mmCIF file with all atom_site columns, C-alpha atoms and ligand atoms in Angstrom:
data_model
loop_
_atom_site.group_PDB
_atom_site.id
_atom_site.type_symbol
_atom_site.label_atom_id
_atom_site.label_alt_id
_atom_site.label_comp_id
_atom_site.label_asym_id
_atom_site.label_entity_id
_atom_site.label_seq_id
_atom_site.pdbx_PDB_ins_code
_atom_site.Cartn_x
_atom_site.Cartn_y
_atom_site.Cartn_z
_atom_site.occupancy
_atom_site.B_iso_or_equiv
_atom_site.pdbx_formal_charge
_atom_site.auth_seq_id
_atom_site.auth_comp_id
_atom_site.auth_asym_id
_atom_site.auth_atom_id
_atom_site.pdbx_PDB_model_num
ATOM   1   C  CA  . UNK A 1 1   ? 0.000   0.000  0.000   1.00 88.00 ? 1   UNK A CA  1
ATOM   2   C  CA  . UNK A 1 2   ? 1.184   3.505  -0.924  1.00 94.00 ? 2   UNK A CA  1
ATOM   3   C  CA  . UNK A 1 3   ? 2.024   6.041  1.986   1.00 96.00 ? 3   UNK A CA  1
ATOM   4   C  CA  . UNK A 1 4   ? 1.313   9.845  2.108   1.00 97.00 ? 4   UNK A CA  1
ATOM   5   C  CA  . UNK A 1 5   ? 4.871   11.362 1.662   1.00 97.00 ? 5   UNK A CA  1
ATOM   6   C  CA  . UNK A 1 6   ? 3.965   14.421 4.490   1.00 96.00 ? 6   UNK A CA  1
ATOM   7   C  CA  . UNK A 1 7   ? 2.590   12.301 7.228   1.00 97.00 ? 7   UNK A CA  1
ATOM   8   C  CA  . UNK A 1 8   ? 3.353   8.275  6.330   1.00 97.00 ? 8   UNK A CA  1
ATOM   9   C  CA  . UNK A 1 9   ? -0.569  7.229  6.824   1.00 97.00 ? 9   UNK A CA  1
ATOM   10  C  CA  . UNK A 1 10  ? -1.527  4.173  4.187   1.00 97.00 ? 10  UNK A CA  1
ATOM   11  C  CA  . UNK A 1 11  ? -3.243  6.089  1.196   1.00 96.00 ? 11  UNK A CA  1
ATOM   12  C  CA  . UNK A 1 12  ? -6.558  5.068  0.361   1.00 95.00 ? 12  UNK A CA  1
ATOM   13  C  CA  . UNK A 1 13  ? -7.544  4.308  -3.194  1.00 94.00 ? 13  UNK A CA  1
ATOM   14  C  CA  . UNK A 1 14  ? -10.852 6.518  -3.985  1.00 93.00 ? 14  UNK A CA  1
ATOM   15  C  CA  . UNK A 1 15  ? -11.771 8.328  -7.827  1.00 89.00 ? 15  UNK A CA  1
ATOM   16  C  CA  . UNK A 1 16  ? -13.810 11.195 -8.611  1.00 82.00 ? 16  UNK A CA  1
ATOM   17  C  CA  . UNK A 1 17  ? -15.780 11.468 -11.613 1.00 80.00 ? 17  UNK A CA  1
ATOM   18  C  CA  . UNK A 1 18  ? -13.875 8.872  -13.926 1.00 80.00 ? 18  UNK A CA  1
ATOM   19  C  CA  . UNK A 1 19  ? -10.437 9.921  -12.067 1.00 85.00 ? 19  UNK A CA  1
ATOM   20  C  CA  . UNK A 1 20  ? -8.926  7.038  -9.686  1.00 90.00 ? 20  UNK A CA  1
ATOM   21  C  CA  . UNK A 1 21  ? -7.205  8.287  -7.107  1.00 93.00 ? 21  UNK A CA  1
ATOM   22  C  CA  . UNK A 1 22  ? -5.452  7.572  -4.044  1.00 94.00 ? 22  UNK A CA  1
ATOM   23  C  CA  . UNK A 1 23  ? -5.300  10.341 -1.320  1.00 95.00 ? 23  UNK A CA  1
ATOM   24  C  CA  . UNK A 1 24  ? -4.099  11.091 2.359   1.00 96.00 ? 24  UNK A CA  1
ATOM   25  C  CA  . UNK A 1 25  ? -6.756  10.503 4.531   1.00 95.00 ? 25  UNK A CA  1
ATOM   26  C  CA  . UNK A 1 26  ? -5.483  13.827 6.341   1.00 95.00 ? 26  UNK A CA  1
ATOM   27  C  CA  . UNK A 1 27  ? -6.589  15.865 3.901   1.00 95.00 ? 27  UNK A CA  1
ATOM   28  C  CA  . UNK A 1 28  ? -2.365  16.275 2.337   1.00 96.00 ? 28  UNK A CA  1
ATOM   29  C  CA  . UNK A 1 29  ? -3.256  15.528 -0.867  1.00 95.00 ? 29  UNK A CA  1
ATOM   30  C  CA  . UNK A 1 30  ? -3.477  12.851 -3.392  1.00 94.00 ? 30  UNK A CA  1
ATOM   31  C  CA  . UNK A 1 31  ? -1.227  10.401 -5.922  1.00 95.00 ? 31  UNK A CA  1
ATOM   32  C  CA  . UNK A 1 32  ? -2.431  9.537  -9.248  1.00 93.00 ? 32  UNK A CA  1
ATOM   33  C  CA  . UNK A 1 33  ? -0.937  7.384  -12.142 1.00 91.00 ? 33  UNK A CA  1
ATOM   34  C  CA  . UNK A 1 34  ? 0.408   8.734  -15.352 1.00 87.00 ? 34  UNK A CA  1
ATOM   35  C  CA  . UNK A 1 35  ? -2.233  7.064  -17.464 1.00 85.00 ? 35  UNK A CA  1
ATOM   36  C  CA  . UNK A 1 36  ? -5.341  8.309  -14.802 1.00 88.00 ? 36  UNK A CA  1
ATOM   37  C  CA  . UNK A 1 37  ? -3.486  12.051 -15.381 1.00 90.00 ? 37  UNK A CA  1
ATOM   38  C  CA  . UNK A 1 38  ? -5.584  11.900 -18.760 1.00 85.00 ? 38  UNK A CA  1
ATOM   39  C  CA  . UNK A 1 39  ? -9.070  11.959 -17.068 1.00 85.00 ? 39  UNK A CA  1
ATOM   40  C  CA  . UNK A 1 40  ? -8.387  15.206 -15.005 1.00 88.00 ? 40  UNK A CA  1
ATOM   41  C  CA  . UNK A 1 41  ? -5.064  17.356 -17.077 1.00 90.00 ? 41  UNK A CA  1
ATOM   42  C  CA  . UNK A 1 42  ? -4.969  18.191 -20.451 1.00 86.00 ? 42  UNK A CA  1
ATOM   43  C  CA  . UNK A 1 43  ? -2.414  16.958 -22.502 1.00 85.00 ? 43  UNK A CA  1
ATOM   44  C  CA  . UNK A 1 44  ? -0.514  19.668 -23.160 1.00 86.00 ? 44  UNK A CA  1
ATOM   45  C  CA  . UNK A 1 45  ? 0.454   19.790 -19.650 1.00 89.00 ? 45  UNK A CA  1
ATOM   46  C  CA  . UNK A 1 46  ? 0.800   15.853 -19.143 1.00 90.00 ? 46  UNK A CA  1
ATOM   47  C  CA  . UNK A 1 47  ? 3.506   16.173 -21.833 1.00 88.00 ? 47  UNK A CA  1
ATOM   48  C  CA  . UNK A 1 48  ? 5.145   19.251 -20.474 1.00 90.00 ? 48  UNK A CA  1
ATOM   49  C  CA  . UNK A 1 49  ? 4.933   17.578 -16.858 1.00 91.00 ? 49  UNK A CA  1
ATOM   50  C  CA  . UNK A 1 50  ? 6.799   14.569 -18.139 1.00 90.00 ? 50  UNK A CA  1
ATOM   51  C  CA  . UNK A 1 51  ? 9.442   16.460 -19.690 1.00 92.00 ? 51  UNK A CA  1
ATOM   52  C  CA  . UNK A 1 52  ? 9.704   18.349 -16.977 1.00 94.00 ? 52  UNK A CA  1
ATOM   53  C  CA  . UNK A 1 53  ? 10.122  15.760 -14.380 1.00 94.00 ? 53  UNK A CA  1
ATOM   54  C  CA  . UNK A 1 54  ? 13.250  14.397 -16.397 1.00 94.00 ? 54  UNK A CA  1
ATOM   55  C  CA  . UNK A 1 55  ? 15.070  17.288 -15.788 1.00 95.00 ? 55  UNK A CA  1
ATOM   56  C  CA  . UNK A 1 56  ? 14.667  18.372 -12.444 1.00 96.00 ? 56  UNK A CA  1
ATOM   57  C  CA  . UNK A 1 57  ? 16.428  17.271 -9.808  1.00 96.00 ? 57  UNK A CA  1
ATOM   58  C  CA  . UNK A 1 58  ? 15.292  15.180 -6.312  1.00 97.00 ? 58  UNK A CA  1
ATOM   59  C  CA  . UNK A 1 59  ? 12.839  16.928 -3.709  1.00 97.00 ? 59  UNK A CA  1
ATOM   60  C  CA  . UNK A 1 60  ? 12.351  16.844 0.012   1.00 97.00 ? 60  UNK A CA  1
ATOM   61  C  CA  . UNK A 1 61  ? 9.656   14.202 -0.658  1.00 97.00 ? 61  UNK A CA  1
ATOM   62  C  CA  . UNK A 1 62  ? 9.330   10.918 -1.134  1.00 97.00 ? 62  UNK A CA  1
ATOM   63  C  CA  . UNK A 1 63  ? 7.680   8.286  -3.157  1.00 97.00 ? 63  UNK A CA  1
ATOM   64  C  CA  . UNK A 1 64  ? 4.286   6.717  -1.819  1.00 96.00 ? 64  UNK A CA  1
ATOM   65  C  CA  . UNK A 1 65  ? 5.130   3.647  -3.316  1.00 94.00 ? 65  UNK A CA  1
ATOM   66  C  CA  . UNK A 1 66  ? 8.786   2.826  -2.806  1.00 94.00 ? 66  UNK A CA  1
ATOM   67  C  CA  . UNK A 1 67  ? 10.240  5.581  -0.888  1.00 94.00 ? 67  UNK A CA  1
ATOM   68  C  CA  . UNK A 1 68  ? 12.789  7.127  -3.587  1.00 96.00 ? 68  UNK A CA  1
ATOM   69  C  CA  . UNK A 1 69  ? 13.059  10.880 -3.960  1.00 97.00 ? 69  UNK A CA  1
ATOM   70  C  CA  . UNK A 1 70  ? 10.562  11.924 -6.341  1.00 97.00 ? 70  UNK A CA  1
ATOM   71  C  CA  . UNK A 1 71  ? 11.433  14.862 -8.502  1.00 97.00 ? 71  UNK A CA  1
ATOM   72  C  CA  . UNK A 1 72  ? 9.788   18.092 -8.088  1.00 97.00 ? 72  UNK A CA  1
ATOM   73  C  CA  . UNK A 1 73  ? 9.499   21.108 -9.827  1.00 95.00 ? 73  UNK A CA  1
ATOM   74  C  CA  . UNK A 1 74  ? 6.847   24.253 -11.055 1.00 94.00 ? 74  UNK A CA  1
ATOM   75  C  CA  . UNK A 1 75  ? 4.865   23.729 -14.023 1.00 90.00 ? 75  UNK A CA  1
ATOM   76  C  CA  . UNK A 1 76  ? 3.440   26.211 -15.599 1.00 90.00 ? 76  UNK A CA  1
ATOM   77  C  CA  . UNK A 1 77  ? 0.114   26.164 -17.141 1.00 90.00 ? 77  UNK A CA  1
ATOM   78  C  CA  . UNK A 1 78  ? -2.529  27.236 -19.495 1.00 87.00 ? 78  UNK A CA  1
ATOM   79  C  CA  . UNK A 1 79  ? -6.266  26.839 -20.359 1.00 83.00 ? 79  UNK A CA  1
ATOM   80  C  CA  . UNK A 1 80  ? -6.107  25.474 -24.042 1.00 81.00 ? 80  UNK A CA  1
ATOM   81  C  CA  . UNK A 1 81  ? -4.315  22.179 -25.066 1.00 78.00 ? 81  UNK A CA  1
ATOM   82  C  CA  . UNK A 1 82  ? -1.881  23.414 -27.118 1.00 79.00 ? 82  UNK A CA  1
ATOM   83  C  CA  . UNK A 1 83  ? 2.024   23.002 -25.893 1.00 78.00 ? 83  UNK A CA  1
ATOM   84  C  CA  . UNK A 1 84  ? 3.362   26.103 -25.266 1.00 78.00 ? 84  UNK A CA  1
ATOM   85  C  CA  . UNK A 1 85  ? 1.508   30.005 -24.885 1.00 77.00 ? 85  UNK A CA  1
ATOM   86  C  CA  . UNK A 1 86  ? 0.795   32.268 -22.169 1.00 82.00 ? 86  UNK A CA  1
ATOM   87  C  CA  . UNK A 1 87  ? 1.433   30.680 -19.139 1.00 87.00 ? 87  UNK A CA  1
ATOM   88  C  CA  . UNK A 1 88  ? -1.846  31.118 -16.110 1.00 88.00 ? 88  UNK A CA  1
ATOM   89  C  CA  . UNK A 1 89  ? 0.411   30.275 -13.493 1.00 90.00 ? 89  UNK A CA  1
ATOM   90  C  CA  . UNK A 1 90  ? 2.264   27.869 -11.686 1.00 91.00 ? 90  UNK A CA  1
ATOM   91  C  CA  . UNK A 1 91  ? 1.997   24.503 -9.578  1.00 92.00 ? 91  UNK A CA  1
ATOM   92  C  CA  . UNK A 1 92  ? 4.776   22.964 -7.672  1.00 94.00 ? 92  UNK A CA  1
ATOM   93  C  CA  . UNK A 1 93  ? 4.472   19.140 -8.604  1.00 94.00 ? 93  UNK A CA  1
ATOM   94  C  CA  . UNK A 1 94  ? 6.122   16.110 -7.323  1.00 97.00 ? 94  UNK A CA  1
ATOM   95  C  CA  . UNK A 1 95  ? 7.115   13.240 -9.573  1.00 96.00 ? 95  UNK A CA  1
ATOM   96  C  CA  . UNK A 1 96  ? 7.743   9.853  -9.345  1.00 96.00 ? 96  UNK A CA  1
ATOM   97  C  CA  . UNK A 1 97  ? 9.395   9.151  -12.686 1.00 92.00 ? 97  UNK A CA  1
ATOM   98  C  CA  . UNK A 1 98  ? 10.143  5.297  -12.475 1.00 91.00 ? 98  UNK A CA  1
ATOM   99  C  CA  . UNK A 1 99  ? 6.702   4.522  -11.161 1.00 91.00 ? 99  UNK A CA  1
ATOM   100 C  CA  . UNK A 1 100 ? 4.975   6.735  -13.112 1.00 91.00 ? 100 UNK A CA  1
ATOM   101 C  CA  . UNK A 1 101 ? 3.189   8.546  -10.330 1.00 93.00 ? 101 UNK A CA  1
ATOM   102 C  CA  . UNK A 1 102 ? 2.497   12.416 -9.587  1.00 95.00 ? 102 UNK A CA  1
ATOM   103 C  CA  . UNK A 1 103 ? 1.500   13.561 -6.520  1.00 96.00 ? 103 UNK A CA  1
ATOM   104 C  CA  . UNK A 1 104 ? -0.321  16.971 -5.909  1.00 95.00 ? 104 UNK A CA  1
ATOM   105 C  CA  . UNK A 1 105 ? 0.072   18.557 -2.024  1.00 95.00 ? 105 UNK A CA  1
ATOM   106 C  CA  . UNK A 1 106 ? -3.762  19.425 -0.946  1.00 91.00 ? 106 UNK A CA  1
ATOM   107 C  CA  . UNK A 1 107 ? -4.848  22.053 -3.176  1.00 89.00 ? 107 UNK A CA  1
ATOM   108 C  CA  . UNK A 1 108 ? -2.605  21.750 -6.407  1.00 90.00 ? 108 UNK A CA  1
ATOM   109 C  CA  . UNK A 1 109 ? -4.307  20.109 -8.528  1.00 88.00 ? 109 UNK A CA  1
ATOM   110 C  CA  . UNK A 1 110 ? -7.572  22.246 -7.872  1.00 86.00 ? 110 UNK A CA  1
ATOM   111 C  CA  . UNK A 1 111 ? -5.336  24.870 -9.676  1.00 84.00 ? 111 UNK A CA  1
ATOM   112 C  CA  . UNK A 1 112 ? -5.080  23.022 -12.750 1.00 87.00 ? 112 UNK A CA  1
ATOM   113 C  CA  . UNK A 1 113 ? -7.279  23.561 -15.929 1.00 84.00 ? 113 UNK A CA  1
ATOM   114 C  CA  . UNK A 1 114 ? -9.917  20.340 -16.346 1.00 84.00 ? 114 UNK A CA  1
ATOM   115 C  CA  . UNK A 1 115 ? -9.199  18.578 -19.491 1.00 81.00 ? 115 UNK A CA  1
ATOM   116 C  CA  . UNK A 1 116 ? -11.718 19.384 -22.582 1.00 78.00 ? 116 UNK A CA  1
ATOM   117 C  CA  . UNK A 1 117 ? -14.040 16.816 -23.930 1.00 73.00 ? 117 UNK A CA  1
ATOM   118 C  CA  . UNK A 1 118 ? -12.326 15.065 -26.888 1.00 67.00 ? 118 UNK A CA  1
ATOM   119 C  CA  . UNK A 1 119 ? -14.257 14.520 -29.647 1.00 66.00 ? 119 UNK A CA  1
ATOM   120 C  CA  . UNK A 1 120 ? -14.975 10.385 -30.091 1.00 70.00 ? 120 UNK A CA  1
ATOM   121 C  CA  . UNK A 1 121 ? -12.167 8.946  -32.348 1.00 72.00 ? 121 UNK A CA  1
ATOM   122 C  CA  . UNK A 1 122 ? -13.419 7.718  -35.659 1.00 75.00 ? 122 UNK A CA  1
ATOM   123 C  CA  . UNK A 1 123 ? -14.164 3.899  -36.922 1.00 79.00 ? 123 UNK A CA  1
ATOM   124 C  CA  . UNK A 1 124 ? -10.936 4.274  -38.802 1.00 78.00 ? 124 UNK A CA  1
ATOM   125 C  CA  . UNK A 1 125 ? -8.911  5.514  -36.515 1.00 75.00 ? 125 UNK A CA  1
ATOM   126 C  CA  . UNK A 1 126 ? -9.916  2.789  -33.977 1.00 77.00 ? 126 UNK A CA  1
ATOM   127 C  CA  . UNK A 1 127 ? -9.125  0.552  -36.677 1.00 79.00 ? 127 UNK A CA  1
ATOM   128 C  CA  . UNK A 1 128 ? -5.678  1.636  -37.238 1.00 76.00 ? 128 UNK A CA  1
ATOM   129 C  CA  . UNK A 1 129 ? -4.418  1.488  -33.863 1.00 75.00 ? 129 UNK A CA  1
ATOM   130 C  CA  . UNK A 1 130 ? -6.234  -1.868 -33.922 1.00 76.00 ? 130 UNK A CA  1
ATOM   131 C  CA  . UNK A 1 131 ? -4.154  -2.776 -36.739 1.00 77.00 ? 131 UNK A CA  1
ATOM   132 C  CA  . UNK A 1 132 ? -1.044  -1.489 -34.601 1.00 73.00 ? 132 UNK A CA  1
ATOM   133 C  CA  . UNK A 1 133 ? -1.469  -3.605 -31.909 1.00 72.00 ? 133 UNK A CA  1
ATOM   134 C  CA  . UNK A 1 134 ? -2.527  -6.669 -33.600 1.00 74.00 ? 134 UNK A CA  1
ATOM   135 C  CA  . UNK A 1 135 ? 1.006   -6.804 -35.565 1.00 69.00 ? 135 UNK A CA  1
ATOM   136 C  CA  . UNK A 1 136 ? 2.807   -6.674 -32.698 1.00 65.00 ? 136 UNK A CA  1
ATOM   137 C  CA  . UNK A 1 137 ? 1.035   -8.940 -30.448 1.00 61.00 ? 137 UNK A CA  1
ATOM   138 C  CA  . UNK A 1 138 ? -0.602  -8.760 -27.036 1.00 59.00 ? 138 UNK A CA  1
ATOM   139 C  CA  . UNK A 1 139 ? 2.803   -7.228 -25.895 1.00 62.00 ? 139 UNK A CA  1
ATOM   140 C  CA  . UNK A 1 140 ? 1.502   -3.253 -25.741 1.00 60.00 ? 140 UNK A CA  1
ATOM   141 C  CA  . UNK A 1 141 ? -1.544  -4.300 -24.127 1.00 61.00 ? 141 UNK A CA  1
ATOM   142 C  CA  . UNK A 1 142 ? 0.166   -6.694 -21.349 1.00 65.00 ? 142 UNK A CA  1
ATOM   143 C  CA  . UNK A 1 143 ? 2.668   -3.823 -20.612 1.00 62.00 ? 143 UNK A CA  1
ATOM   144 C  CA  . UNK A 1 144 ? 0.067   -1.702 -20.155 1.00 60.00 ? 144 UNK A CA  1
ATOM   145 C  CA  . UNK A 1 145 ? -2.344  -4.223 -17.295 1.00 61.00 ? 145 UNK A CA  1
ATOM   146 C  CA  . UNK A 1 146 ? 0.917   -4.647 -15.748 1.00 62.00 ? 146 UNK A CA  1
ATOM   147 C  CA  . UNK A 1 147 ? 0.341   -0.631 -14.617 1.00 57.00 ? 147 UNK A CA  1
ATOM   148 C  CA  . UNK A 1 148 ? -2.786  -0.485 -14.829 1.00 55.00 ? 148 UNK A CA  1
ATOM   149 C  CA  . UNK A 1 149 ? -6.715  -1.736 -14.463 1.00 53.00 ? 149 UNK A CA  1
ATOM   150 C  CA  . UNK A 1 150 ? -8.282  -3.973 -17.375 1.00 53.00 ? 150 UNK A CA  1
ATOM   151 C  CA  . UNK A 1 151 ? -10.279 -0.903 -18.965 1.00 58.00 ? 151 UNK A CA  1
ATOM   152 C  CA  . UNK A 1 152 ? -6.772  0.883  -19.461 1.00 55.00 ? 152 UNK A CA  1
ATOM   153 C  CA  . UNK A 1 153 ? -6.478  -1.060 -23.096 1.00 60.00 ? 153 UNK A CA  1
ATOM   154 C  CA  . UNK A 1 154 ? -9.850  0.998  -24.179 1.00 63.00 ? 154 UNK A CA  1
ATOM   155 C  CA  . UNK A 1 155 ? -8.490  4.116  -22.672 1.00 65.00 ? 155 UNK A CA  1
ATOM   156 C  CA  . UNK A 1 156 ? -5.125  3.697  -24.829 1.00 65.00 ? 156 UNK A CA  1
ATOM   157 C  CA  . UNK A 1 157 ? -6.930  2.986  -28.334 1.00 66.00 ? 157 UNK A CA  1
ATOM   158 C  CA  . UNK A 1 158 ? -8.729  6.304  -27.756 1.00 67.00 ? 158 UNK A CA  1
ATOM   159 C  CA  . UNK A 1 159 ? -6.175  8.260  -26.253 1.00 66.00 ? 159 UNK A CA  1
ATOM   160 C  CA  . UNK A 1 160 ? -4.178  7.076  -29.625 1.00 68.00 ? 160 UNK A CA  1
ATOM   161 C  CA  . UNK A 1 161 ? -6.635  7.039  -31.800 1.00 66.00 ? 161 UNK A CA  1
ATOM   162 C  CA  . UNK A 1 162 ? -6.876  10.561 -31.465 1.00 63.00 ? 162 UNK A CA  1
ATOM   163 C  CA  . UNK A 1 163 ? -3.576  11.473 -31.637 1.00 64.00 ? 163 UNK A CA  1
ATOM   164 C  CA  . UNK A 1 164 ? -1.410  11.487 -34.590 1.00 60.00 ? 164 UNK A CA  1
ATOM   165 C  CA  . UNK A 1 165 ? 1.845   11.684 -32.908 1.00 62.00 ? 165 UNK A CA  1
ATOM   166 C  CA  . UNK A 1 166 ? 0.985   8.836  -30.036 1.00 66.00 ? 166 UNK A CA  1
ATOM   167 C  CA  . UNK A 1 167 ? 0.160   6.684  -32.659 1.00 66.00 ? 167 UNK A CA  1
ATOM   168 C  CA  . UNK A 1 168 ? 3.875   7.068  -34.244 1.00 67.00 ? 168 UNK A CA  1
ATOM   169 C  CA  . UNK A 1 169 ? 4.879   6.454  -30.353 1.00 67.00 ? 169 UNK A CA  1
ATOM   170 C  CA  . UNK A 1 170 ? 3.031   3.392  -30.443 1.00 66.00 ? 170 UNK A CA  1
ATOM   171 C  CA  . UNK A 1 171 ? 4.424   2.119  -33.579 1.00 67.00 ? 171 UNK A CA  1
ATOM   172 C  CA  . UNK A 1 172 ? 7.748   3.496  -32.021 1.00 67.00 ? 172 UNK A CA  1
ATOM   173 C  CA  . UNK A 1 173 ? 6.829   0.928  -28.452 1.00 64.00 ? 173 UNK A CA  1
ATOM   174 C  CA  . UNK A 1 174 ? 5.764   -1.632 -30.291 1.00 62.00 ? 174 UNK A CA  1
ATOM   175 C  CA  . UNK A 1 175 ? 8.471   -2.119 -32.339 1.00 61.00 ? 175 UNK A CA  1
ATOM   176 C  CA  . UNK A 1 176 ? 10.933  -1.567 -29.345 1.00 59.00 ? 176 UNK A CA  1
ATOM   177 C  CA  . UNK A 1 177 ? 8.541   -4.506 -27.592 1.00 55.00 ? 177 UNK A CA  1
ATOM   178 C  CA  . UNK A 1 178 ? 8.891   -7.250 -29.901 1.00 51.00 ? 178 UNK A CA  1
ATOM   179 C  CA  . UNK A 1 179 ? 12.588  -6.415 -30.504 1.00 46.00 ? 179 UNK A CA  1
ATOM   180 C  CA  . UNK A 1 180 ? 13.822  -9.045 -28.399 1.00 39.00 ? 180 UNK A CA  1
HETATM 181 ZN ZN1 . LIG B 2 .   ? -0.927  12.706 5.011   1.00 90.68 ? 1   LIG B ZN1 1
#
């Protein structure tokens, strides 16, 4: 069981809305996975939090799950879903890059900008990253449970399906999957 990094208590798994979540009972915030992030940020700043997180450098706290350093830093954001712009402000954020986990002190993510309603991807696109995963095998998919709940396999067709440049990632993973 993951711990609160501020006061140690067991953090209890909860969601909002479609978001899964777990949070300090205490009221010091909360800890969400990399692939939930999508149900409550938009991507701009998902992808901008990522990069970010690679090159900062350890904070004071430490991981719920395993107890590393997780990386922390100030992202800024906006309101649209477009990288880059007029930043709104700023959020401090903690990362935990290996585990693919952020966590947000009470309050922090209450600053960010919802994510917008995507439009439905089309038949063809479906198909396409359909056609992806099928030539390389269960292995994207398996990855994927390993992280994650069983629904996360529909989550990642959409998520791709509607985005040109994750489906040349997938491509990209898949490839790098069945390499060995
Ligand atoms: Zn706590």
């Amino acid at each position: 069981m993951p711990h609160c990094p501020i006061c140690g208590v067991e953090l209890v798994l909860g969601s909002s809305g479609h978001l899964d979540r777990w949070s300090c009972s205490a009221g010091h915030g909360l800890a969400m996975t990399l692939s939930e992030s999508y149900e409550r940020l938009q991507e701009d700043e998902i992808a901008l939090l990522w990069d970010l997180a690679r090159d900062s450098s350890d904070g004071p706290l430490l991981s719920p799950f395993d107890g590393t350093p997780m990386k922390r830093f100030s992202m800024p954001y906006d309101d649209d879903e477009v990288q880059g712009g007029h930043a709104l402000g700023f959020v401090e954020i903690d990362v935990d890059l290996d585990n693919q986990f952020i966590w947000f002190d009470a309050g922090e993510l209450d600053a960010l900008p919802l994510d917008r309603p995507d439009g439905e991807p089309s038949a063809e696109e479906l198909a396409k990253v359909a056609e992806i995963a099928a030539q390389f095998g269960a292995g994207i998919e398996a990855a994927a449970r390993e992280r994650d709940d069983d629904d996360l396999s529909e989550k990642l067709y959409r998520r791709v399906a509607r985005n040109p440049e994750a489906l040349r990632t997938l491509d990209r993973v898949g490839r790098g999957l069945t390499a060995y």
